[in-house]
Amino acid sequence: MKQERSTRRRERILDAAFTVFSRRGYRQAGVDEVGRQADTSKGGVYFHFPTKEALFLELLKTTADRLVGKVERAIATVSDPIERADIALATVLGVFAGHRTMARLFLIDAVGAGSEFQAELQLLHERFSGLIAEQLDAAVEDGSIAPIDTRIAAMAWFGALNEVVMRWLMSEQQARLEDAYPTLRAILLRSVGIAEDRIEALTTR
Amino acid sequence: MLARLQPLLATADRGTGPTLVVATVAVPAIDPVRLYAAAAPRGTIWVQPAEGFALVGIGEAWSTRSHGTGRFAEVSRSWRDLISGALIDASTSPPGAGPILLGGFAFLDEPAESRPWRDFDPASLVLPELLLTTTRDGAWLTLALLVDAGSSASAEAESLLSSWATLAAADRDPQPPAAPNRLWTVAHRPESQQWRDSVARLAGAVGRGRLDKAVLSRCIQLQGTDAIEVTSALRNLEASAPESTIFAVTRGSSTFMGASPERLASLRDRELDTMAMAGSTRRASDSASDEELAARLLASDKEREEHAVVVTMLREAVSPLVEAMHMPPEPSVERFRHVQHLVTPIHGRLREDVDILALVERLHPTPAVAGTPRFLALELIADEEPGDRGWYAGPLGWVDRNGDGEFIVALRSGLIEGDTATLFAGCGIMADSDPEREWDESSSKLMALGSALGHVEL
């Protein structure tokens, strides 16, 4: 019972940390504010997370895990590799579109925050492009696409997605990220030789 | 009516144990709120002005109370047992007449610890002695009596009918007070800062992907210069929220009342009628703009996803209980007073061995009152909300002898006791929820009922 309470407290601190980091940006955020937001003391925060960096890193890790988990679950709903790749792309875009604050925190703030964060972000990139590469491999296997270096292709796909997301995050206007999806999907699928009618079929819900 | 009852009473008299005797007759139309006022404080009222449907239950022929995780099943079982041995003459009655069990359930399974809710069990429903059913086609009176073998049931029945005659003869509402009741807020539970902090924390939890949505509620305590007139409040709600389900349930010395727009499920002739409603946009000032907003709503991936989640949950909750289920593949847009919602109606034919209570058990609590995922949302609500929701956001409604009926979710509601009222309201917290805006939104919701009670000074 006690352990459960401790876990809940820990999770609440992470929730509060997310809010405070979002509000202040990583550098400006202070652990005492996180404590106040979590309805505990500074010491209460340090009990679970020795430093601000540790707190942010944990936030990054757990969020990345969730994102990958969400993509994996979405992929599992279909069996065709091209559809799976398409769903992976749509899911990541959808998550960022619905969580602009989180996207900003992790893709912009974290970049300047230190090397451990860089490493964690790099890991996220690799996990995601790994998922794409897997689907592209399966597509080559079943003859849907011509043989290609799927590792590079997946990196390029991820690069395109990353650029679109970053531009959206940096932009002043409240453009909808989802609006970029049809174009992004079309060019990425064409890039590996998927036929137009196949792309068309994927566009209808 | 007496003629209908006599043979049943005679049979019951010859029986071995207590037997439920029920008879229904058509009666001249009566204004439900007026009848409720005449019978107050002993009644329960359920009015759906837009449908022309109302129930007013007076007195208690039988009741059932329960708590714990099995509360729905227990109520269902007790009701079915009672009905199986009952002598019923309701041959001419429409749905909503005949023996009807009327009442509600608390938001949570376990008994409330807090004072305001002490008389409201986690499950508490009543079979009234006298029930008025009003539909567009007319009005009916159902009389119910639990008869012991060899008892003076006939005299009791006559006495009830005499009460009815008196109540039905009321030709006006009780005299309204000279000036509207002035009410002021004496307490916020929790206080503004604490609630806003909770909103921020929950927004953080949603923002980092821990859950998709959590519904956070709060309450205010109002004090009036005079006793709060439930009847006047009901009249005000009839005017301000005719498309809602307006209700008042009395237990002990408190009355739980409100006007809720949120329907949970409706069952008629075994046919289920429910709706997934999630994803919304505002109303515009002109029809063309409304159309455009609706089109954008339908085209929004984010809103469609939010809607799809609710459809999936509803489908999963309902499918074990139905033989056949139909729903359109795409949602449509439905217009309400201030908002437009994506809706997917769900119809199905319920299995023979289950009733509306089984359905309510699976559906409650919905994402609209708890959040998603349900288990985690409930945990966070328990952590963040200092007070007890009691019956607020709980299922409330009626079930008939066939297991058909209708239940709503008791939103926009409050507890009235003498000259005080405790009102409840909640907001769905998402990643971008701003504590200030949510506080204001919950205030508007509180005022929906508050303004019906009297003139509220903030």
XYZ file of C-alpha atoms in Angstrom:
663
model
C 0.000 0.000 0.000
C 2.774 2.361 0.972
C 4.676 1.557 -2.173
C 1.621 2.334 -4.231
C 1.286 5.703 -2.564
C 4.928 6.432 -3.214
C 4.490 5.587 -6.878
C 1.477 7.868 -7.090
C 3.437 10.666 -5.477
C 6.253 10.133 -7.920
C 3.866 10.264 -10.852
C 2.261 13.404 -9.491
C 5.664 15.060 -9.276
C 6.286 14.162 -12.909
C 2.885 15.605 -13.874
C 3.712 18.795 -12.007
C 7.188 18.906 -13.534
C 5.705 18.691 -16.994
C 3.436 21.634 -16.233
C 6.225 23.726 -14.742
C 8.741 22.954 -17.481
C 6.096 23.801 -20.061
C 5.257 27.036 -18.334
C 8.839 28.227 -17.739
C 10.978 26.326 -20.187
C 13.544 23.903 -18.896
C 16.254 26.382 -17.898
C 14.016 28.782 -15.998
C 12.041 26.097 -14.196
C 12.943 25.541 -10.569
C 12.560 22.455 -8.426
C 10.843 24.451 -5.695
C 8.139 25.468 -8.146
C 7.760 21.838 -9.170
C 7.380 21.000 -5.492
C 4.681 23.627 -5.018
C 2.845 22.481 -8.143
C 3.042 18.894 -6.907
C 1.752 19.940 -3.505
C 4.920 18.739 -1.822
C 8.227 20.244 -0.727
C 11.495 20.691 -2.599
C 12.796 17.851 -0.478
C 9.801 15.786 -1.473
C 10.838 16.174 -5.094
C 14.499 15.397 -4.411
C 13.497 12.234 -2.612
C 12.318 10.828 -5.934
C 14.590 12.735 -8.313
C 18.078 13.793 -7.168
C 18.378 16.687 -9.631
C 16.349 18.803 -12.033
C 18.164 17.021 -14.829
C 17.108 13.632 -13.477
C 13.516 14.841 -13.368
C 13.573 16.058 -16.933
C 15.309 12.955 -18.162
C 12.703 10.727 -16.520
C 9.970 12.800 -18.113
C 11.633 12.432 -21.476
C 12.127 8.676 -21.077
C 8.591 7.890 -19.934
C 7.058 10.082 -22.607
C 9.220 8.560 -25.321
C 8.228 5.091 -24.115
C 4.602 6.036 -24.312
C 4.951 7.462 -27.783
C 6.671 4.353 -29.095
C 4.112 2.178 -27.331
C 1.311 4.103 -28.946
C 2.876 3.725 -32.388
C 3.416 -0.009 -31.847
C -0.197 -0.494 -30.791
C -1.445 1.486 -33.773
C 0.757 -0.512 -36.160
C -0.532 -3.777 -34.733
C -4.048 -2.994 -35.932
C -3.108 -3.654 -39.568
C -0.957 -6.266 -41.261
C 0.131 -4.730 -44.562
C 3.627 -3.208 -44.200
C 2.863 -0.082 -46.235
C -0.262 0.561 -44.201
C 1.766 0.000 -41.071
C 4.396 2.506 -42.121
C 1.661 4.970 -42.969
C -0.025 4.467 -39.580
C 3.297 4.897 -37.774
C 3.788 8.233 -39.496
C 0.228 9.356 -38.858
C 0.407 8.336 -35.194
C 3.585 10.270 -34.473
C 2.244 13.306 -36.263
C -1.071 12.961 -34.454
C 0.590 12.774 -31.053
C 2.659 15.885 -31.681
C -0.323 17.689 -33.153
C -2.285 16.966 -29.991
C 0.603 17.713 -27.654
C 2.288 20.824 -28.919
C 3.620 21.648 -25.492
C 5.220 18.267 -25.089
C 6.678 18.443 -28.582
C 8.170 21.855 -27.835
C 9.579 20.716 -24.532
C 11.310 17.689 -25.914
C 12.269 18.725 -29.406
C 13.405 22.233 -28.652
C 14.066 22.654 -24.948
C 15.742 19.312 -24.512
C 18.124 19.907 -27.381
C 19.889 22.678 -25.519
C 19.668 21.023 -22.142
C 22.664 18.743 -22.139
C 24.230 15.623 -23.525
C 22.130 13.057 -21.637
C 19.057 14.556 -23.236
C 20.685 14.491 -26.624
C 21.394 10.822 -26.114
C 17.804 10.130 -25.069
C 16.436 12.042 -28.044
C 18.788 10.197 -30.370
C 17.461 6.950 -28.934
C 13.900 8.059 -29.665
C 14.847 8.920 -33.243
C 16.442 5.509 -33.663
C 13.505 3.652 -32.156
C 11.131 5.373 -34.468
C 13.141 5.013 -37.646
C 13.761 1.427 -36.588
C 10.001 0.853 -36.646
C 9.743 2.401 -40.099
C 12.693 0.403 -41.388
C 11.026 -2.797 -40.163
C 7.919 -2.042 -42.197
C 9.934 -1.108 -45.265
C 11.890 -4.378 -44.926
C 8.625 -6.306 -44.858
C 7.439 -4.366 -47.898
C 10.601 -5.276 -49.821
C 10.159 -8.866 -48.657
C 6.621 -9.162 -50.010
C 7.463 -7.325 -53.213
C 5.401 -4.210 -52.516
C 8.468 -2.065 -53.130
C 11.731 -2.478 -54.968
C 14.790 -3.364 -52.860
C 16.282 -0.339 -51.134
C 18.537 0.473 -48.204
C 15.698 0.619 -45.701
C 17.852 2.052 -42.901
C 18.668 5.138 -44.930
C 15.129 5.345 -46.264
C 13.719 5.227 -42.712
C 16.171 7.929 -41.605
C 15.093 10.103 -44.508
C 11.424 9.536 -43.674
C 12.076 10.448 -40.079
C 14.082 13.463 -41.176
C 11.206 14.727 -43.278
C 8.758 14.225 -40.438
C 11.107 15.881 -37.952
C 11.579 18.938 -40.147
C 7.838 19.413 -40.638
C 7.223 19.085 -36.895
C 10.047 21.463 -35.971
C 8.859 24.117 -38.419
C 5.391 23.821 -37.002
C 6.692 24.168 -33.459
C 8.738 27.235 -34.301
C 6.007 28.958 -36.274
C 4.115 31.845 -34.795
C 0.831 30.919 -36.460
C -1.382 28.259 -35.027
C -1.314 26.156 -38.195
C -2.693 22.645 -37.801
C 0.025 20.059 -38.014
C -2.464 17.504 -39.316
C -2.881 19.588 -42.469
C 0.685 18.726 -43.454
C -0.018 15.045 -43.362
C -1.510 14.399 -46.832
C 1.478 16.012 -48.574
C 3.988 14.328 -46.321
C 2.406 10.937 -46.766
C 2.224 11.284 -50.547
C 5.861 12.260 -51.040
C 7.216 9.662 -48.602
C 5.237 6.841 -50.125
C 6.153 7.928 -53.671
C 9.791 8.074 -52.574
C 9.863 4.301 -52.125
C 7.903 3.632 -55.295
C 4.367 3.147 -54.046
C 1.880 3.564 -56.881
C -0.499 6.532 -56.969
C -3.630 4.418 -56.723
C -2.269 2.746 -53.620
C -1.595 6.158 -52.081
C -5.100 7.226 -53.053
C -6.569 4.148 -51.357
C -4.711 4.932 -48.155
C -6.097 8.455 -48.135
C -9.704 7.303 -47.734
C -10.518 6.561 -44.126
C -59.009 2.010 -10.500
C -60.537 0.348 -7.485
C -62.387 -2.049 -9.740
C -59.082 -3.047 -11.334
C -57.447 -3.509 -7.971
C -60.109 -5.516 -6.156
C -59.536 -8.858 -7.867
C -55.766 -8.498 -7.484
C -56.085 -7.625 -3.817
C -58.347 -10.591 -3.279
C -55.787 -12.905 -4.854
C -52.980 -11.374 -2.836
C -54.978 -11.774 0.318
C -55.157 -15.497 -0.270
C -51.417 -15.738 -0.885
C -48.713 -16.843 1.518
C -46.342 -13.917 1.682
C -46.201 -10.228 0.835
C -47.329 -9.735 -2.747
C -46.915 -6.688 -4.885
C -50.182 -5.522 -6.401
C -50.082 -2.962 -9.212
C -52.744 -1.419 -11.386
C -52.637 1.345 -13.991
C -55.415 3.523 -15.327
C -55.565 6.461 -17.684
C -56.200 9.783 -15.963
C -56.854 13.347 -17.101
C -53.674 15.299 -17.871
C -51.900 16.840 -14.888
C -48.951 19.183 -14.834
C -46.100 17.056 -13.401
C -44.367 19.885 -11.536
C -47.655 20.935 -10.000
C -48.313 17.415 -8.780
C -44.782 17.174 -7.427
C -45.274 20.441 -5.578
C -48.529 19.229 -4.068
C -46.897 16.013 -2.863
C -43.615 17.580 -1.739
C -41.460 16.662 0.021
C -42.434 13.029 -0.506
C -41.908 12.745 -4.238
C -39.484 12.054 -7.036
C -39.826 13.835 -10.354
C -38.319 13.171 -13.775
C -39.268 15.520 -16.603
C -38.144 15.605 -20.214
C -39.979 18.664 -21.550
C -38.690 18.254 -25.110
C -40.151 14.759 -25.236
C -43.330 15.550 -23.384
C -42.466 12.732 -20.975
C -42.590 12.911 -17.194
C -42.722 10.667 -14.147
C -43.800 11.778 -10.707
C -43.481 9.166 -7.979
C -45.202 9.673 -4.634
C -44.726 7.581 -1.521
C -42.865 4.316 -1.219
C -44.477 0.931 -1.876
C -41.105 -0.805 -1.946
C -37.525 0.268 -2.106
C -34.092 -1.175 -2.574
C -30.700 0.013 -1.412
C -27.269 -1.347 -2.058
C -23.581 -0.538 -2.133
C -20.310 -2.026 -3.361
C -19.245 -3.332 -6.737
C -22.312 -5.566 -7.038
C -24.820 -2.789 -6.408
C -26.312 -2.762 -9.912
C -26.686 -6.525 -10.056
C -28.198 -6.619 -6.589
C -30.811 -3.980 -7.405
C -31.621 -5.788 -10.639
C -32.037 -9.111 -8.857
C -34.238 -7.716 -6.073
C -36.413 -5.939 -8.605
C -36.832 -9.006 -10.788
C -37.657 -11.155 -7.753
C -40.303 -8.681 -6.659
C -41.820 -8.442 -10.129
C -41.845 -12.206 -10.698
C -44.326 -12.668 -7.853
C -46.312 -9.514 -8.547
C -49.950 -9.213 -9.586
C -50.047 -6.537 -12.256
C -52.889 -5.034 -14.219
C -51.219 -2.682 -16.617
C -52.643 -3.903 -19.876
C -53.382 -0.472 -21.266
C -50.250 1.271 -20.124
C -47.478 2.766 -22.260
C -43.732 2.508 -21.540
C -43.042 4.389 -18.351
C -46.242 3.287 -16.643
C -46.946 0.159 -14.627
C -44.518 -0.790 -11.869
C -41.512 1.518 -12.218
C -38.424 1.599 -10.035
C -37.184 5.177 -9.826
C -33.957 6.448 -8.294
C -30.235 6.645 -8.668
C -26.715 5.544 -7.956
C -23.756 7.361 -6.517
C -20.724 8.064 -8.657
C -18.704 5.573 -6.622
C -19.576 2.117 -5.304
C -18.859 2.796 -1.676
C -20.825 4.822 0.909
C -20.148 8.509 1.195
C -18.366 9.642 4.304
C -19.465 13.236 3.994
C -22.416 14.786 5.756
C -24.315 16.125 2.748
C -24.662 12.669 1.219
C -25.436 10.702 4.354
C -29.032 9.899 3.269
C -28.078 8.916 -0.266
C -26.967 5.326 -0.525
C -24.679 4.257 -3.393
C -27.795 2.629 -4.838
C -31.248 3.770 -3.808
C -34.389 3.267 -5.849
C -38.051 3.381 -4.999
C -41.237 1.835 -6.345
C -43.742 4.622 -5.648
C -47.183 4.022 -4.196
C -48.580 6.481 -6.707
C -46.921 7.159 -10.049
C -47.979 9.696 -12.632
C -46.745 8.967 -16.133
C -47.171 11.717 -18.683
C -46.509 11.131 -22.381
C -47.569 12.973 -25.534
C -50.514 10.586 -25.734
C -51.917 11.223 -22.303
C -51.464 10.539 -18.601
C -51.623 7.430 -16.468
C -51.771 6.685 -12.793
C -50.113 3.566 -11.434
C -50.918 2.450 -7.909
C -48.608 -0.033 -6.198
C -49.133 -1.756 -2.921
C -47.199 -4.438 -1.097
C -49.881 -6.633 0.403
C -49.507 -9.021 3.309
C -51.844 -11.980 3.403
C -54.940 -11.134 5.395
C -54.156 -7.442 5.771
C -56.459 -4.486 5.218
C -55.155 -3.815 1.753
C -58.452 -2.549 0.455
C -58.575 0.243 2.981
C -54.992 1.166 2.197
C -55.747 1.306 -1.523
C -58.750 3.545 -0.928
C -56.673 5.811 1.243
C -54.040 6.142 -1.478
C -56.669 6.926 -4.076
C -58.124 9.547 -1.815
C -54.658 11.119 -1.443
C -54.348 11.066 -5.174
C -57.642 12.836 -5.647
C -56.510 15.612 -3.317
C -53.107 15.976 -4.957
C -54.492 15.881 -8.474
C -57.011 18.567 -7.597
C -54.292 21.160 -6.878
C -55.146 23.917 -9.285
C -52.069 26.068 -8.915
C -48.442 25.941 -7.912
C -47.696 26.770 -4.287
C -47.586 30.519 -3.734
C -44.224 31.845 -4.918
C -42.333 34.036 -2.455
C -42.736 37.803 -2.807
C -39.113 38.270 -3.813
C -36.737 35.759 -5.404
C -34.572 33.979 -2.886
C -31.179 35.655 -2.532
C -28.309 33.227 -2.328
C -24.645 33.783 -1.719
C -21.619 31.532 -1.832
C -20.336 30.601 1.590
C -17.741 28.062 0.581
C -15.825 26.750 -2.394
C -14.694 23.177 -2.134
C -11.879 23.171 -2.907
C -10.762 26.793 -2.884
C -9.803 28.378 -6.172
C -6.011 28.062 -5.839
C -6.130 24.408 -4.904
C -8.518 23.565 -7.735
C -6.417 25.444 -10.258
C -3.323 23.593 -9.076
C -5.187 20.337 -9.569
C -6.126 21.397 -13.092
C -2.474 22.206 -13.823
C -1.339 18.841 -12.499
C -3.941 16.937 -14.495
C -3.120 18.931 -17.617
C 0.489 17.900 -17.013
C -0.536 14.270 -16.676
C -2.433 14.445 -19.956
C 0.310 16.489 -21.614
C 2.966 13.911 -20.923
C 0.749 11.145 -22.199
C -0.115 9.489 -18.898
C -3.794 9.650 -19.713
C -6.031 11.116 -22.383
C -8.465 13.037 -20.247
C -9.495 13.500 -16.650
C -12.688 15.137 -15.418
C -12.175 17.322 -12.371
C -15.148 18.566 -10.402
C -15.699 20.997 -7.562
C -18.598 22.232 -5.508
C -19.884 25.413 -3.933
C -22.084 25.864 -0.939
C -24.826 28.421 -1.237
C -26.770 29.983 1.606
C -30.176 31.535 0.949
C -32.114 34.125 2.894
C -35.088 31.781 2.738
C -35.733 28.073 2.296
C -34.947 27.062 -1.250
C -38.088 26.335 -3.260
C -37.476 23.172 -5.274
C -40.717 23.644 -7.195
C -39.764 27.144 -8.393
C -36.356 25.812 -9.353
C -37.983 23.032 -11.389
C -40.180 25.585 -13.191
C -37.112 27.689 -13.960
C -35.269 24.672 -15.315
C -38.246 23.696 -17.497
C -37.881 27.094 -19.112
C -34.097 27.297 -19.295
C -33.230 23.688 -20.149
C -36.193 21.995 -21.843
C -33.963 19.625 -23.819
C -32.427 18.284 -20.609
C -33.768 15.741 -18.178
C -34.924 17.609 -15.099
C -35.086 15.618 -11.891
C -35.497 15.845 -8.141
C -35.032 12.968 -5.696
C -35.613 13.369 -1.978
C -33.914 11.284 0.682
C -34.220 12.237 4.315
C -34.267 15.991 4.550
C -32.301 16.691 1.341
C -33.321 16.838 -2.274
C -30.895 16.047 -5.059
C -31.960 17.912 -8.171
C -30.732 19.134 -11.513
C -31.171 19.423 -15.263
C -28.819 17.128 -17.086
C -28.113 17.121 -20.822
C -26.251 13.841 -20.614
C -28.110 10.614 -21.379
C -26.524 7.320 -20.499
C -28.788 4.742 -22.110
C -32.373 4.107 -23.037
C -33.973 0.705 -23.492
C -37.398 0.135 -25.004
C -38.780 -3.266 -26.023
C -35.254 -4.607 -25.551
C -33.956 -2.083 -28.094
C -30.939 -0.137 -26.868
C -30.456 3.478 -27.743
C -27.274 5.255 -26.773
C -24.864 7.697 -28.280
C -21.167 8.381 -28.394
C -20.702 12.109 -28.096
C -17.162 13.473 -28.179
C -15.411 16.063 -30.257
C -16.955 19.496 -30.349
C -16.885 22.959 -31.750
C -18.782 26.113 -31.013
C -21.988 27.431 -32.553
C -21.831 30.363 -34.906
C -24.217 33.281 -35.284
C -25.467 32.205 -38.705
C -26.373 28.964 -40.383
C -23.695 29.096 -43.074
C -20.925 29.509 -40.524
C -22.441 26.731 -38.439
C -22.221 24.471 -41.485
C -18.611 25.409 -42.029
C -17.687 24.754 -38.413
C -19.452 21.415 -38.621
C -17.541 20.491 -41.781
C -14.236 21.359 -40.119
C -15.214 19.323 -37.098
C -15.849 16.292 -39.286
C -12.557 16.826 -41.096
C -10.441 17.255 -37.983
C -8.238 14.231 -37.344
C -7.856 15.149 -33.707
C -11.593 15.498 -33.036
C -12.313 12.332 -35.004
C -9.760 10.457 -32.957
C -11.211 11.710 -29.705
C -14.614 10.617 -30.971
C -13.351 7.224 -32.150
C -11.958 6.485 -28.687
C -15.375 7.011 -27.126
C -17.121 4.985 -29.818
C -14.729 2.100 -29.214
C -15.248 2.215 -25.474
C -19.002 2.340 -25.830
C -18.987 -0.494 -28.307
C -16.817 -2.603 -26.042
C -18.999 -1.843 -23.039
C -22.193 -2.681 -24.869
C -21.329 -5.603 -27.152
C -21.268 -8.389 -24.522
C -24.859 -7.506 -23.668
C -26.356 -7.290 -27.125
C -27.352 -9.792 -29.756
C -27.059 -7.345 -32.615
C -25.556 -3.900 -32.738
C -25.744 -1.180 -35.396
C -23.994 2.101 -35.734
C -23.184 4.293 -38.700
C -19.545 4.064 -39.844
C -19.156 7.838 -39.689
C -20.248 10.302 -37.020
C -22.615 13.143 -37.749
C -22.801 16.585 -36.201
C -25.533 17.444 -33.742
C -26.330 20.983 -32.717
C -26.988 22.045 -29.129
C -27.564 25.439 -27.641
C -23.952 26.533 -27.367
C -21.971 23.742 -28.979
C -21.901 21.292 -31.848
C -20.876 17.726 -31.098
C -19.769 14.755 -33.148
C -22.258 11.994 -32.414
C -22.519 8.346 -33.318
C -25.828 6.776 -32.344
C -25.599 3.149 -31.284
C -28.540 0.784 -31.469
C -28.725 -2.808 -30.431
C -31.000 -5.562 -29.322
C -30.296 -6.544 -25.745
C -29.945 -10.196 -24.785
C -32.971 -11.667 -23.028
C -31.220 -12.256 -19.737
C -29.969 -8.704 -19.156
C -31.694 -5.418 -18.327
C -30.933 -1.714 -18.398
C -29.169 -1.922 -15.053
C -26.597 -4.314 -16.517
C -26.044 -1.798 -19.284
C -25.680 1.085 -16.848
C -23.157 -0.915 -14.862
C -20.963 -1.400 -17.917
C -21.262 2.150 -19.146
C -20.706 4.019 -15.909
C -18.556 6.036 -15.478
C -18.244 7.366 -19.006
C -15.241 9.336 -20.292
C -17.433 12.428 -20.051
C -17.546 12.216 -16.255
C -14.365 10.382 -15.351
C -11.883 10.432 -18.208
C -9.777 7.969 -20.164
C -8.356 5.505 -19.317
C -11.105 5.012 -16.769
C -9.144 3.347 -13.982
C -6.329 5.881 -13.895
C -8.737 8.797 -14.278
C -10.720 7.596 -11.245
C -7.518 7.248 -9.250
C -6.472 10.798 -10.073
C -9.944 12.127 -9.306
C -9.774 10.453 -5.899
C -6.362 12.050 -5.332
C -7.345 15.529 -6.438
C -10.962 16.008 -5.346
C -11.247 16.667 -1.595
C -15.006 16.248 -1.428
C -17.362 13.413 -2.236
C -19.265 13.487 -5.504
C -22.107 11.539 -3.913
C -24.770 11.222 -6.594
C -23.295 13.959 -8.759
C -22.264 12.461 -12.107
C -23.876 9.175 -11.110
C -26.529 7.250 -13.065
C -30.102 8.288 -12.328
C -33.313 7.026 -13.918
C -35.942 4.334 -14.019
C -36.483 0.691 -14.865
C -39.775 -1.056 -15.592
C -41.006 -4.591 -15.058
C -39.466 -5.805 -18.325
C -36.022 -4.422 -17.575
C -36.532 -1.532 -20.004
C -36.074 2.072 -18.932
C -33.816 5.060 -19.184
C -30.866 6.441 -17.277
C -29.093 9.767 -17.439
C -25.889 11.003 -15.851
C -26.702 13.464 -13.078
C -24.773 16.535 -14.159
C -25.676 20.202 -13.546
C -27.001 19.126 -10.202
C -26.945 19.877 -6.524
C -28.137 18.944 -3.065
C -30.768 21.166 -1.461
C -31.377 21.128 2.282
C -33.559 23.827 3.743
C -31.917 27.141 2.958
C -28.592 25.720 1.788
C -27.520 24.151 -1.478
C -24.365 22.346 -2.523
C -23.865 22.578 -6.272
C -21.468 20.557 -8.393
C -19.767 21.046 -11.729
C -16.820 19.526 -13.530
C -14.563 20.012 -16.534
C -12.762 17.647 -18.829
C -9.055 18.369 -18.452
C -6.830 17.894 -21.474
C -3.245 18.817 -22.292
C -4.038 22.403 -23.198
C -6.433 23.070 -20.319
C -5.828 26.421 -18.716
C -6.669 26.501 -14.980
C -8.212 29.972 -15.198
C -10.476 29.053 -18.118
C -11.537 25.810 -16.495
C -12.429 27.667 -13.293
C -14.600 30.037 -15.340
C -16.183 27.219 -17.311
C -17.054 25.324 -14.138
C -18.508 28.543 -12.709
C -20.855 28.865 -15.699
C -21.967 25.292 -15.217
C -22.602 25.913 -11.520
C -24.674 28.936 -12.412
C -26.857 26.866 -14.725
C -28.469 25.383 -11.636
C -27.626 28.242 -9.282
C -29.650 30.769 -11.237
C -32.637 28.426 -11.207
C -32.578 28.379 -7.398
C -32.713 32.118 -6.946
C -30.675 35.223 -7.356
C -27.082 34.263 -6.722
C -24.606 36.824 -5.518
C -21.093 35.741 -6.226
